[in-house]
Coordinates of C-alpha atoms and ligand atoms in Angstrom, one line a residue:
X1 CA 95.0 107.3 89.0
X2 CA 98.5 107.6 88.3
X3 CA 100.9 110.1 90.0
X4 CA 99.6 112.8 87.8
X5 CA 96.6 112.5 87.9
X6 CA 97.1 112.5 91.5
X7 CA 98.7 115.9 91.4
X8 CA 95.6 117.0 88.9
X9 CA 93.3 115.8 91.3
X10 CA 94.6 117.8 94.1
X11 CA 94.8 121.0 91.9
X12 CA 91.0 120.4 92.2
X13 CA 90.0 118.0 89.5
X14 CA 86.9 115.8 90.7
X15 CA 87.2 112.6 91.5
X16 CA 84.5 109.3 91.5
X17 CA 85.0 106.5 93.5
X18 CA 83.3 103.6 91.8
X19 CA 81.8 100.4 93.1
X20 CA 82.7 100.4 96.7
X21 CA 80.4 99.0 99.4
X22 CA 80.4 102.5 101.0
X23 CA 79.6 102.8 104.7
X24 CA 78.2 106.3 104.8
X25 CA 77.8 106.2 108.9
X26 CA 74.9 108.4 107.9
X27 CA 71.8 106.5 108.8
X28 CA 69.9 108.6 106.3
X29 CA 71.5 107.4 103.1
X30 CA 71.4 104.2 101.3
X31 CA 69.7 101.5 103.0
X32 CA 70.6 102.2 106.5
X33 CA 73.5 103.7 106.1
X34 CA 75.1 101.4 103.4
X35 CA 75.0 101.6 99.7
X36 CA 76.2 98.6 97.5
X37 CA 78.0 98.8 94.9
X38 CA 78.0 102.9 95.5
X39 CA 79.9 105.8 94.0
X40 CA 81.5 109.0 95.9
X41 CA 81.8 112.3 94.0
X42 CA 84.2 114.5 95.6
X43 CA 84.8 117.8 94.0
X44 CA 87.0 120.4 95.8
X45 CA 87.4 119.7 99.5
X46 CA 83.7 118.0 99.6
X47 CA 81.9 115.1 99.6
X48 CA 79.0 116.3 96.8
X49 CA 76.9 113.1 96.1
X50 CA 76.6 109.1 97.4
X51 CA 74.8 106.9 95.0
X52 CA 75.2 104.4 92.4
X53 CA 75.8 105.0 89.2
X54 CA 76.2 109.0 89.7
X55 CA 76.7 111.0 86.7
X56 CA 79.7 113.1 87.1
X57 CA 81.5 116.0 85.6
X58 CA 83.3 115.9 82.4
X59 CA 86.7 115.5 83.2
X60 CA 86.6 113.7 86.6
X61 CA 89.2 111.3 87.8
X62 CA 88.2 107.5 88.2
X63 CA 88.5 105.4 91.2
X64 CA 87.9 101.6 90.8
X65 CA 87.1 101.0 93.9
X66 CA 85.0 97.4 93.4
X67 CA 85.4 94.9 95.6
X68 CA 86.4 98.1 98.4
X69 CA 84.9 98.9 101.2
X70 CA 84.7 103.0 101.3
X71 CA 84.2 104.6 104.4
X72 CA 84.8 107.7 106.1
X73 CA 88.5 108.7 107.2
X74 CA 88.6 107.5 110.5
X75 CA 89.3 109.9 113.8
X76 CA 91.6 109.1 116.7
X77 CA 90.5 111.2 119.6
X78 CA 94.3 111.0 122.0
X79 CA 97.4 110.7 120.7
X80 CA 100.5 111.5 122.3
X81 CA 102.1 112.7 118.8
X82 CA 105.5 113.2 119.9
X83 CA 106.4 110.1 121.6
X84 CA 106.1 108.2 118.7
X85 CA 109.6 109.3 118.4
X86 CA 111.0 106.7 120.8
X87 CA 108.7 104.0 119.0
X88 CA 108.2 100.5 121.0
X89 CA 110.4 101.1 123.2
X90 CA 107.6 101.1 125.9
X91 CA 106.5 97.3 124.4
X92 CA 107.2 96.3 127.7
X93 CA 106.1 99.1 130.3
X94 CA 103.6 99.4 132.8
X95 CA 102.0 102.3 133.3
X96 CA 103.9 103.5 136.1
X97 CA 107.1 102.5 134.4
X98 CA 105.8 105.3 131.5
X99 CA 105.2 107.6 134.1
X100 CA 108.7 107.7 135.8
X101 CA 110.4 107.8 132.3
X102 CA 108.6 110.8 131.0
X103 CA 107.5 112.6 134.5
X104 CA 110.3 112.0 137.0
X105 CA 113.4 111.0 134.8
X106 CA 113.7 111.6 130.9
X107 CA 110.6 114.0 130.1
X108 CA 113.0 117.0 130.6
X109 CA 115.4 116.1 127.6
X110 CA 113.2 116.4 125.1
X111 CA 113.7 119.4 122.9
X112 CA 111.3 121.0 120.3
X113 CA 112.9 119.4 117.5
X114 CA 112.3 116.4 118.9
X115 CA 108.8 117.2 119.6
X116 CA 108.6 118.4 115.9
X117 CA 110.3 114.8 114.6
X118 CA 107.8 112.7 116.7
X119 CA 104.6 114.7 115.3
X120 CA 106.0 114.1 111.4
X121 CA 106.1 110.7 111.6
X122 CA 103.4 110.1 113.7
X123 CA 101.2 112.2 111.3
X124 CA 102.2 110.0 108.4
X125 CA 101.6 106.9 109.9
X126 CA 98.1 108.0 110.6
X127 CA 96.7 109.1 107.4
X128 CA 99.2 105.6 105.5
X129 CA 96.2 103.8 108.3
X130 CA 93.2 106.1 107.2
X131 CA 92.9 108.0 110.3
X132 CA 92.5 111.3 108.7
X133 CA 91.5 113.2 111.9
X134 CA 94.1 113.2 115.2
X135 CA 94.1 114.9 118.5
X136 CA 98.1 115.5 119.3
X137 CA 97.7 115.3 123.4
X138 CA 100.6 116.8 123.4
X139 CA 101.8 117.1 126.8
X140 CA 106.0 117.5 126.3
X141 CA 105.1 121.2 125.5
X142 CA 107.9 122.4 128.2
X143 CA 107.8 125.6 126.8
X144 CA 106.1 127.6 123.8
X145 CA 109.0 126.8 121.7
X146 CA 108.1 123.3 122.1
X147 CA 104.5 124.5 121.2
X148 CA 105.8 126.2 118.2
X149 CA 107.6 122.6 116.9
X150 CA 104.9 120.9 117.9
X151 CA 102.2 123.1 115.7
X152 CA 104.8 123.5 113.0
X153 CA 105.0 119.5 112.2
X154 CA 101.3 119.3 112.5
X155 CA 100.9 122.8 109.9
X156 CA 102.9 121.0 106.8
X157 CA 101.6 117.3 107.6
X158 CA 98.9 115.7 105.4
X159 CA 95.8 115.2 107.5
X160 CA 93.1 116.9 109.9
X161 CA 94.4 117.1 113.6
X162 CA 93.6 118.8 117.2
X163 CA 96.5 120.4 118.8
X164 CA 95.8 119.5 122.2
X165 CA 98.2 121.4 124.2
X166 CA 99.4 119.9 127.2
X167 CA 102.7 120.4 129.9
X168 CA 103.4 117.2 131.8
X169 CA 106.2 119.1 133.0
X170 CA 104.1 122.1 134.2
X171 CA 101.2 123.3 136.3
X172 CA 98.1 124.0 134.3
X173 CA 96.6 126.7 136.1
X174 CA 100.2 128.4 135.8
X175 CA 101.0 127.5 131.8
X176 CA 97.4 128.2 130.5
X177 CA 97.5 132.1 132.4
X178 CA 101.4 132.8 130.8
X179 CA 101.4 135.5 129.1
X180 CA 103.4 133.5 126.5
X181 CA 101.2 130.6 125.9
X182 CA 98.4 133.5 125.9
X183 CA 100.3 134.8 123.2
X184 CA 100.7 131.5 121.0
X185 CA 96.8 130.9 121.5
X186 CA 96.6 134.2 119.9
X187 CA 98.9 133.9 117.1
X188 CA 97.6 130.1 116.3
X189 CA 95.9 129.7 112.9
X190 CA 93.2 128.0 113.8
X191 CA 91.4 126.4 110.8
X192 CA 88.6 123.3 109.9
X193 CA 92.1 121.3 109.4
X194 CA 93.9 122.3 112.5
X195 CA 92.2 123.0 115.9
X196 CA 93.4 123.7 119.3
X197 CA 92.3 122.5 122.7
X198 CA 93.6 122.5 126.0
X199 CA 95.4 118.9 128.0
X200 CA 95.8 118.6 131.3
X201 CA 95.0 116.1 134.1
X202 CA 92.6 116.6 136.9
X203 CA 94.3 115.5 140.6
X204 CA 92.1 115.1 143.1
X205 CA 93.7 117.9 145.5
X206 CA 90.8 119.1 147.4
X207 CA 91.7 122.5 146.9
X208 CA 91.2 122.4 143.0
X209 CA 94.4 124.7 141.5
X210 CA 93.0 123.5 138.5
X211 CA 90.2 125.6 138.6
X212 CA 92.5 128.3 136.7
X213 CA 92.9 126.0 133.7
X214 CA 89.9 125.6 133.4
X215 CA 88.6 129.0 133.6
X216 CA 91.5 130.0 131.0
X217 CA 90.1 127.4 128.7
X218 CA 85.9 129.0 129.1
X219 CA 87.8 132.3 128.4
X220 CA 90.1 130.9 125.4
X221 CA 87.0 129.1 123.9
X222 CA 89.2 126.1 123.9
X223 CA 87.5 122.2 125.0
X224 CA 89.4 120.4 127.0
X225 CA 90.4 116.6 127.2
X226 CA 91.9 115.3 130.5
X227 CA 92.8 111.6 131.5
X228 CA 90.0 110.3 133.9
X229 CA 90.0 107.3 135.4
X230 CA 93.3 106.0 135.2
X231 CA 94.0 103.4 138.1
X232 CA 96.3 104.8 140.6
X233 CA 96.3 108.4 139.3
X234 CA 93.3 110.3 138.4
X235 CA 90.0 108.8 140.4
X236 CA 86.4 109.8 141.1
X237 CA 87.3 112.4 143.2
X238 CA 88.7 114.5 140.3
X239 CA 85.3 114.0 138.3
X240 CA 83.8 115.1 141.6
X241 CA 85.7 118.2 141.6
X242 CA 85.3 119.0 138.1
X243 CA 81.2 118.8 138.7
X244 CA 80.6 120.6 141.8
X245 CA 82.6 123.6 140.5
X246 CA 80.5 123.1 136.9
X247 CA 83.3 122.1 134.6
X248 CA 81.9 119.2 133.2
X249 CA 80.2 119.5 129.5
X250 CA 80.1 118.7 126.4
X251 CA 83.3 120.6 125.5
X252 CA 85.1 117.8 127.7
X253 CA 86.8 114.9 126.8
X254 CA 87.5 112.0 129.5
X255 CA 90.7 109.8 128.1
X256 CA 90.4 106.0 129.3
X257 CA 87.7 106.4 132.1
X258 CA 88.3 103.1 133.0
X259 CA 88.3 102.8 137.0
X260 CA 85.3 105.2 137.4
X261 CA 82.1 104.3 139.8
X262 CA 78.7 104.5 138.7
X263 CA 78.6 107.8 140.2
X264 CA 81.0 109.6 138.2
X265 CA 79.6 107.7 134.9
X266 CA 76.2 108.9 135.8
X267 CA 78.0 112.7 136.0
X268 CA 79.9 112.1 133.1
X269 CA 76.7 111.1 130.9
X270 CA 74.4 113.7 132.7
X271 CA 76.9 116.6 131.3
X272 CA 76.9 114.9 127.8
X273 CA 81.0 114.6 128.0
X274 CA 82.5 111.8 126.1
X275 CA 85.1 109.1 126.3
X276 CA 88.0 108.7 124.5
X277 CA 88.6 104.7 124.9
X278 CA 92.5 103.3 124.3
X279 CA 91.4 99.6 125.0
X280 CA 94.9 98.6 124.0
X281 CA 96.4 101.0 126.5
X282 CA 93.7 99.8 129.1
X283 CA 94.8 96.5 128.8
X284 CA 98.4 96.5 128.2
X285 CA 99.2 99.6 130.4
X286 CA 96.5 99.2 133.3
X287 CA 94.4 102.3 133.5
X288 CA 91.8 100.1 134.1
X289 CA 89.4 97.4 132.2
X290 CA 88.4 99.1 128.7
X291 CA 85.2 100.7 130.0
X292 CA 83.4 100.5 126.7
X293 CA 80.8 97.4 128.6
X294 CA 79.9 100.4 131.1
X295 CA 79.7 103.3 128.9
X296 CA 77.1 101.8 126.5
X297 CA 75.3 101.2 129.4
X298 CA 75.3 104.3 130.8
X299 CA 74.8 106.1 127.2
X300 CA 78.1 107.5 127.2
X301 CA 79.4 108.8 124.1
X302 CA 83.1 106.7 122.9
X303 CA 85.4 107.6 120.5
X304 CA 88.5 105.5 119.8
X305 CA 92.2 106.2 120.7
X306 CA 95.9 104.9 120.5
X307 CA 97.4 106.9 122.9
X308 CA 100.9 106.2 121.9
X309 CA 103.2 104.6 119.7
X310 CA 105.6 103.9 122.6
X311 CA 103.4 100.9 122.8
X312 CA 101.1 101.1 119.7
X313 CA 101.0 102.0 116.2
X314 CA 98.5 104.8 115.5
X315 CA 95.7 102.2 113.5
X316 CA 92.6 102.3 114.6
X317 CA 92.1 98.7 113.0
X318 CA 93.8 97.6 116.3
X319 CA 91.5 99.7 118.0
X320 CA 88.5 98.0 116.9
X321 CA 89.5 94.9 116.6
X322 CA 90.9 95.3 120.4
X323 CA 87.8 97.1 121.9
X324 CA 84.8 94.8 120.3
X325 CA 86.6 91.9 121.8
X326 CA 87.5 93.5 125.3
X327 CA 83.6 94.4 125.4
X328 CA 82.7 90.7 124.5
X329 CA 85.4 89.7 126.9
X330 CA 84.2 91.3 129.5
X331 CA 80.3 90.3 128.7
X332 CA 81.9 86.8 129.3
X333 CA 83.6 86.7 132.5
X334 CA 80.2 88.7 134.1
X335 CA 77.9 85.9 132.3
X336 CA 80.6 83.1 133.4
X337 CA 81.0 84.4 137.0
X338 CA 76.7 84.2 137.2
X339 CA 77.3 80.7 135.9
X340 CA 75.2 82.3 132.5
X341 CA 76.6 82.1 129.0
X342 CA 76.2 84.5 126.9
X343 CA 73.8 84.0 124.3
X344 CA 73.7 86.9 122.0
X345 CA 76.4 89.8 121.2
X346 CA 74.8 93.2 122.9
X347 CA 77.8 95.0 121.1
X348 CA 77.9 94.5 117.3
X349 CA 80.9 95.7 114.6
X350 CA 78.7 98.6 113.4
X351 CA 78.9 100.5 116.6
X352 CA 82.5 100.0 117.1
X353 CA 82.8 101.8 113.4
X354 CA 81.0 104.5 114.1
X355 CA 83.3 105.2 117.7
X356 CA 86.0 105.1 114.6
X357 CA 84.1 107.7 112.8
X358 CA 81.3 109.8 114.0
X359 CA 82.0 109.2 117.4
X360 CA 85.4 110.5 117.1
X361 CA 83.9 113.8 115.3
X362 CA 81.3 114.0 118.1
X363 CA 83.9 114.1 120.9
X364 CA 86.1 116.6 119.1
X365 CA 83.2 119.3 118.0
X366 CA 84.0 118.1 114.5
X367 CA 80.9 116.5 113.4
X368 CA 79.0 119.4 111.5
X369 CA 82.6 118.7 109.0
X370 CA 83.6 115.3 109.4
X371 CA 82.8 111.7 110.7
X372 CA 80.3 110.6 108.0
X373 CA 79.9 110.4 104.5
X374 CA 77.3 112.9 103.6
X375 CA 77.0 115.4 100.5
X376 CA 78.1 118.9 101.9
X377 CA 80.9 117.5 104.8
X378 CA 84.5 117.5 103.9
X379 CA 86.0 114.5 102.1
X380 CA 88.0 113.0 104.6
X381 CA 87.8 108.9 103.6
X382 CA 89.0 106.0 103.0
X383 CA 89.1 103.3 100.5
X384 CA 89.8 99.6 101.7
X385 CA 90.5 97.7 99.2
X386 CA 93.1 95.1 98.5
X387 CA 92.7 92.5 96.2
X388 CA 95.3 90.5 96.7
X389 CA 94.7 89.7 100.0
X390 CA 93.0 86.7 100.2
X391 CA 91.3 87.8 103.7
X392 CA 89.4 90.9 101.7
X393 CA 86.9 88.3 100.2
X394 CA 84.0 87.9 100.3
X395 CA 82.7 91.2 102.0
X396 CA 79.0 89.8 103.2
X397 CA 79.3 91.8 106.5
X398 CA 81.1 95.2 106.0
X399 CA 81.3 96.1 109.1
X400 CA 82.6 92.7 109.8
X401 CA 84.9 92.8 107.5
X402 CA 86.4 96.6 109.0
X403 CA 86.8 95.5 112.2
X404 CA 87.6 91.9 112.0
X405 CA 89.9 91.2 108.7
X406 CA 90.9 94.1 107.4
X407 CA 94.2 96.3 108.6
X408 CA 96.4 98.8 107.5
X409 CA 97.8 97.2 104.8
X410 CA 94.3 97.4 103.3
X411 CA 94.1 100.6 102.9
X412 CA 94.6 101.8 99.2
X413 CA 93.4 105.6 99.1
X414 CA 93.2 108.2 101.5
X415 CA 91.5 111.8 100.8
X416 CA 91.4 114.4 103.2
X417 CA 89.6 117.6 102.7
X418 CA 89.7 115.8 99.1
X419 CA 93.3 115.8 98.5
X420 CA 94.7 112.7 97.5
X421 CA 97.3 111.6 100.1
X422 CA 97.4 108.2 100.2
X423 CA 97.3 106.1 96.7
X424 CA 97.4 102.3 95.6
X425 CA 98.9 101.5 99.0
X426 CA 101.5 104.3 98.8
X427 CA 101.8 107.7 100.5
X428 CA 101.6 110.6 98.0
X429 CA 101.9 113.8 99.9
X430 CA 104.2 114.6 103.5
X431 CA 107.9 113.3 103.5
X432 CA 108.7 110.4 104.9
X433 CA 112.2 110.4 104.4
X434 CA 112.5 113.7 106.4
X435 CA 110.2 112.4 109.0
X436 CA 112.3 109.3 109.5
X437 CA 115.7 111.8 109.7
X438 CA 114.4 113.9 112.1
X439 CA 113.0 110.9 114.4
X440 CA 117.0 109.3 113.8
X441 CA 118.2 112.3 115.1
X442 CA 116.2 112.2 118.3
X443 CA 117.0 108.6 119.1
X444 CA 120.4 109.1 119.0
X445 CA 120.3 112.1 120.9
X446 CA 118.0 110.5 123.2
X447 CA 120.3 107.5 123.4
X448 CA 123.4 109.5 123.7
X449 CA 121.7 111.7 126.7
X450 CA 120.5 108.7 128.9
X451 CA 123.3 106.9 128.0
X452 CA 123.5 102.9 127.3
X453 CA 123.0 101.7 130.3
X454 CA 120.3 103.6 131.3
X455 CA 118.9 103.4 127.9
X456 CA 118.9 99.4 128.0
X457 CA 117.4 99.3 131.1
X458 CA 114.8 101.8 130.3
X459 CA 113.7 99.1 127.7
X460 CA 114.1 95.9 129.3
X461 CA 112.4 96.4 132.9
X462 CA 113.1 93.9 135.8
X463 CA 110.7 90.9 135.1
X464 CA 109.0 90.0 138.1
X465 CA 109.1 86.4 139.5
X466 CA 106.2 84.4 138.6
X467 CA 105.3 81.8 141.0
X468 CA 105.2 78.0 139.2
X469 CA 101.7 76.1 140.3
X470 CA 103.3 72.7 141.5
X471 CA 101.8 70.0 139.1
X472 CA 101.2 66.6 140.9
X473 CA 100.7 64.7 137.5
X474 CA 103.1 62.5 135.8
X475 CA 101.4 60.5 133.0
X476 CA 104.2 59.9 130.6
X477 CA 107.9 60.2 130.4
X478 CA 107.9 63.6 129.8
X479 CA 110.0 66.0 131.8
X480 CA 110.2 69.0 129.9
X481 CA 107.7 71.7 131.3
X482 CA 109.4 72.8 133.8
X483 CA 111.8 74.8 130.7
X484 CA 108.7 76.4 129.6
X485 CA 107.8 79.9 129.6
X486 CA 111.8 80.8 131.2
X487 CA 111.3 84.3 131.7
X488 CA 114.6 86.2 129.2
X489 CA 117.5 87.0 131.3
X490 CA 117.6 90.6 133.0
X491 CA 119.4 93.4 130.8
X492 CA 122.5 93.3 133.2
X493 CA 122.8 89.4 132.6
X494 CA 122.5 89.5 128.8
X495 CA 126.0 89.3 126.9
Ligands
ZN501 ZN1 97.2 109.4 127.2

């Protein structure tokens, strides 16, 4: 396709994908789930046949898509949309360093259009990875104006998404009962491509306020997803809560999940709730160890997340990659500490593709639409295909190859609800250029607001001392180690 046939296709021309290894995630086509050299027809918003060979209507747009791996747009089940405003600047935070900048220090300056410039970007630099699907857990929704921004970016975006609507700032038992959020839940246009559910965090004060949140969310008809298990911050005791005053279900999302006891997993399975796993979060951020090792164990459903580009760039390639080897990891240590090796991999590449994809559909009510590539769902997908990268060949193990070689750069086409938005490596629809604007405007407000000094410090935290292990060896002349690993000077010492 060139760019107009792009623009024909999205004014509803078919279009065939043609000689892709497509990964259907729908165990009932092909031969398990895969078909070789296979075609896609997508006509209007819909995936209408999976084959080889199809026969397609006069007229319809080709794909070459030999050599590509097609599968279906992948889903990313927490985001924090609007912090991707203030990208990386995080790299170096711990968790609790994250919390005092946005809940005790900085999360008041943020103003809807800065909401509004965070979600733009971060919309595009989902669908340019082939995560078609998003939940925004946006939680810097001071006020409905904020809301407002927030839905706005999110309306004229390419791509599916879940506003999650959130209020670090706020109580939820107070801002789900306003009359004007009540009003803004009434007024949203709730669609296939743009849902609604409620954020907010469960602490475990005995007395529950947060009953009234969840109430307004039964009465709203909204799901709710709410961090769980996050090391020194939400605990057992909130799942507790949550169950003996019959709020856990299906409807419910637990985000990282990751210091939880057996207990609490058994409650969280028994409901049929799902987990929303950030393994790069877990391990960079310390919520806890990605619990993806426990939750297949407890037949758990996962779905993958980024959480936020603070840290990490929306692309659920990371997320693979990072949570099949985090499982493995962790397999290790357990097998090593038993003085065991572990002989066999219980956690294979296919099942972390399908947390990317059906899993993420599952855990957002989305998978009657979404999540596989069946005739009848919408045409959210993805074509990987690259062929001048030297690590896109052979494909033997598909799965393999998603997971373990393949990233962002791969992807060439994008389709959701079977427009075209993504093309030969290039984005074709949203505006980057405005999205980039917007997000300059925010820095430098943001930067201007906290001034320099605060703002350098904010991104260079005091490095802690780490303790040399004295070495009693000296088997050569060299002298040199102790120069190693010098921790960089503190902000206030740099020039
Ligand atoms: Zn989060």
């Amino acid at each position: 396709m060139n760019p107009d046939e792009i623009s024909q296709a999205n004014d509803g021309r078919p279009v065939v994908f043609r000689g892709a290894t497509v990964l259907t995630m729908d165990p009932a086509i092909g031969e398990a789930g895969i078909v070789r050299d296979g075609d896609v027809l997508v006509q209007g918003d819909a995936v209408v046949a999976v084959g080889q060979r199809l026969d397609v209507p006069e007229g319809t747009l080709e794909v070459d898509a030999s050599g590509g791996i097609l599968m279906p747009g992948m889903i990313d089940t927490h985001r924090h949309m609007w912090q991707t405003a203030l990208r990386g600047y995080g790299a170096d935070w711990t968790l609790s360093q994250y919390f005092v900048f946005y809940y005790l220090t900085h999360g008041p300056m943020f103003r809807p259009q800065d909401i509004r410039a965070g979600n733009l970007l971060s919309a595009l630099e989902a669908v340019d990875a082939g995560v078609t699907t998003t939940l925004d857990w946006s939680h810097g929704l001071q006020t409905v104006e904020h809301g407002e921004a927030a839905l706005d970016a999110l309306r004229t975006s390419p791509g599916r998404f879940v506003l999650a609507y959130g209020n670090l700032l706020g109580a939820p038992w107070e801002w789900t009962n306003s009359a004007e959020f009540r009003a803004y839940v009434d007024r949203f246009p709730r669609s296939d491509r743009l849902g609604l559910q409620l954020a907010f965090d469960v602490t475990a004060d005995p007395a529950f306020p947060e009953k009234g949140a969840f109430e307004a969310a039964r009465e709203l008809g909204l799901r709710v997803t709410t961090h769980a298990g996050v090391w020194g911050a939400t605990n057992d005791d909130s799942i507790k809560l949550m169950s003996d005053h019959g709020f856990m279900g299906p409807e419910v999302t637990y985000v990282h999940a990751a210091s939880l006891s057996t207990d609490s997993y058994q409650r969280i399975a028994a409901s049929g709730g799902t987990v929303s796993v950030s393994t790069e979060s877990e391990q960079s951020a310390g919520q806890g160890y990605p619990p993806t090792w426990n939750l297949r164990k407890h037949g758990i459903g996962v779905s993958l997340s980024m959480d936020t580009s603070v840290w990490w760039s929306a692309d659920l390639f990371s997320a693979m990659r990072a949570t099949l080897s985090a499982d493995r990891s962790r397999e290790h240590l357990a097998a090593h500490a038993e003085q065991e090796t572990v002989v066999t991999n219980a956690l294979r590449a296919e099942e972390v593709v399908r947390w990317a994809t059906v899993g993420g559909a599952q855990a957002l009510g989305l998978d009657h639409l979404v999540g596989t590539l069946t005739p009848g769902k919408r045409a959210d997908l993805v074509l990987i295909k690259n062929d001048a990268s030297p690590a896109l060949y052979p494909v033997l193990h598909p799965y393999g190859t998603v997971v373990y070689q393949a990233g962002r750069g791969d992807v060439h086409t994008v389709l959701v609800d079977g427009r075209v938005v993504k093309h030969e490596g290039r984005l074709v629809a949203g505006d980057l250029d405005a999205a980039k604007a917007a997000v300059g405007e925010t820095v430098e407000f943001a930067r201007s607001t906290m001034g320099e000094q605060a703002w350098d410090e904010g991104m260079h935290p005091e490095l802690p001392v780490t303790e040399r292990i004295p070495n009693p060896y000296t088997y050569t002349d060299f002298t040199g180690s102790a120069d190693r690993h010098q921790p960089q000077q503190a902000p206030a010492e740099r020039a």
